[in-house]
PDB file of C-alpha atoms in Angstrom:
ATOM      1  CA  MET A   8       5.373  10.582 -21.782  1.00 93.00           C
ATOM      2  CA  LYS A   9       4.869   8.652 -18.609  1.00 95.00           C
ATOM      3  CA  GLU A  10       6.630   9.005 -15.027  1.00 97.00           C
ATOM      4  CA  ILE A  11       6.900   6.013 -13.050  1.00 97.00           C
ATOM      5  CA  ILE A  12       8.210   5.734  -9.517  1.00 97.00           C
ATOM      6  CA  ILE A  13       9.283   2.478  -7.795  1.00 98.00           C
ATOM      7  CA  LYS A  14      10.279   1.919  -4.262  1.00 98.00           C
ATOM      8  CA  VAL A  15      13.341  -0.474  -4.237  1.00 98.00           C
ATOM      9  CA  ASN A  16      15.219  -1.967  -0.993  1.00 97.00           C
ATOM     10  CA  GLY A  17      18.724  -3.051  -1.264  1.00 97.00           C
ATOM     11  CA  MET A  18      20.137  -0.326  -2.915  1.00 97.00           C
ATOM     12  CA  VAL A  19      23.340   0.806  -0.772  1.00 97.00           C
ATOM     13  CA  CYS A  20      25.643   2.717  -2.920  1.00 97.00           C
ATOM     14  CA  GLY A  21      26.096   4.465  -6.371  1.00 97.00           C
ATOM     15  CA  GLY A  22      26.976   1.165  -7.749  1.00 97.00           C
ATOM     16  CA  CYS A  23      23.697  -0.362  -7.027  1.00 98.00           C
ATOM     17  CA  GLU A  24      22.161   2.827  -8.594  1.00 98.00           C
ATOM     18  CA  ASN A  25      24.214   2.146 -11.697  1.00 98.00           C
ATOM     19  CA  ARG A  26      23.214  -1.469 -12.084  1.00 97.00           C
ATOM     20  CA  VAL A  27      19.441  -0.432 -11.853  1.00 98.00           C
ATOM     21  CA  GLN A  28      19.765   2.511 -13.930  1.00 98.00           C
ATOM     22  CA  ASN A  29      22.006   0.496 -16.833  1.00 97.00           C
ATOM     23  CA  ALA A  30      19.252  -2.782 -16.614  1.00 97.00           C
ATOM     24  CA  ILE A  31      16.363  -0.586 -16.987  1.00 97.00           C
ATOM     25  CA  GLN A  32      17.344   2.058 -19.443  1.00 96.00           C
ATOM     26  CA  SER A  33      18.216  -1.043 -21.908  1.00 92.00           C
ATOM     27  CA  MET A  34      14.435  -1.573 -21.957  1.00 95.00           C
ATOM     28  CA  LYS A  35      12.322  -0.638 -24.843  1.00 93.00           C
ATOM     29  CA  GLY A  36      10.199   2.560 -24.633  1.00 95.00           C
ATOM     30  CA  VAL A  37      12.395   3.676 -21.508  1.00 97.00           C
ATOM     31  CA  LYS A  38      13.900   7.554 -21.920  1.00 97.00           C
ATOM     32  CA  LYS A  39      15.355   7.989 -18.715  1.00 97.00           C
ATOM     33  CA  VAL A  40      16.143   6.466 -15.332  1.00 98.00           C
ATOM     34  CA  LEU A  41      17.259   7.686 -12.010  1.00 98.00           C
ATOM     35  CA  ALA A  42      18.045   5.381  -8.988  1.00 98.00           C
ATOM     36  CA  ASP A  43      18.427   7.168  -5.727  1.00 98.00           C
ATOM     37  CA  HIS A  44      19.885   4.737  -3.173  1.00 98.00           C
ATOM     38  CA  LYS A  45      19.159   7.156  -0.170  1.00 98.00           C
ATOM     39  CA  LEU A  46      15.478   7.670  -1.022  1.00 98.00           C
ATOM     40  CA  GLY A  47      15.259   3.736  -2.181  1.00 98.00           C
ATOM     41  CA  THR A  48      13.510   4.940  -5.344  1.00 98.00           C
ATOM     42  CA  VAL A  49      13.682   4.535  -9.112  1.00 98.00           C
ATOM     43  CA  THR A  50      12.131   7.259 -11.364  1.00 98.00           C
ATOM     44  CA  ILE A  51      11.693   6.206 -14.769  1.00 98.00           C
ATOM     45  CA  MET A  52      10.175   8.616 -17.891  1.00 97.00           C
ATOM     46  CA  ALA A  53       8.995   6.336 -20.492  1.00 96.00           C
ATOM     47  CA  LYS A  54       6.479   5.711 -23.481  1.00 93.00           C
ATOM     48  CA  GLU A  55       3.001   5.407 -22.222  1.00 90.00           C
ATOM     49  CA  ASP A  56       2.769   2.067 -23.416  1.00 91.00           C
ATOM     50  CA  ILE A  57       5.320   0.510 -21.226  1.00 93.00           C
ATOM     51  CA  ASP A  58       4.304  -2.390 -19.298  1.00 92.00           C
ATOM     52  CA  GLU A  59       5.431  -1.323 -15.406  1.00 94.00           C
ATOM     53  CA  THR A  60       5.245  -4.916 -14.502  1.00 95.00           C
ATOM     54  CA  GLN A  61       8.373  -5.540 -16.734  1.00 95.00           C
ATOM     55  CA  ILE A  62      10.316  -2.912 -15.006  1.00 96.00           C
ATOM     56  CA  LYS A  63       9.832  -4.397 -11.637  1.00 97.00           C
ATOM     57  CA  GLU A  64      10.598  -7.857 -12.759  1.00 97.00           C
ATOM     58  CA  LYS A  65      13.933  -6.682 -14.215  1.00 97.00           C
ATOM     59  CA  ILE A  66      14.605  -4.918 -10.795  1.00 97.00           C
ATOM     60  CA  GLN A  67      14.162  -8.017  -9.152  1.00 97.00           C
ATOM     61  CA  ASP A  68      16.017 -10.319 -11.620  1.00 97.00           C
ATOM     62  CA  ILE A  69      19.186  -8.169 -10.849  1.00 97.00           C
ATOM     63  CA  GLY A  70      18.665  -8.617  -6.864  1.00 97.00           C
ATOM     64  CA  PHE A  71      16.695  -5.882  -5.650  1.00 98.00           C
ATOM     65  CA  ASP A  72      13.424  -6.030  -3.774  1.00 97.00           C
ATOM     66  CA  VAL A  73      10.333  -3.829  -5.474  1.00 97.00           C
ATOM     67  CA  VAL A  74       8.335  -2.564  -2.629  1.00 95.00           C
ATOM     68  CA  ASN A  75       4.621  -2.666  -3.314  1.00 77.00           C
TER      69      ASN A  75
END
């Protein structure tokens, strides 16, 4: 299992957290997702071989900015 923490700008409420969590949770290899709009982070527990770039692209596709 691998933990990935991604900084995200644009989440302002629980609804934003849900959008991010639902989008990422549907990805193959993702086991658990926790988005926190107050901290501006998304924490993902996933299989070792997951592509972090695809996760970041998914976050951007739904309208949020990934901070590098």
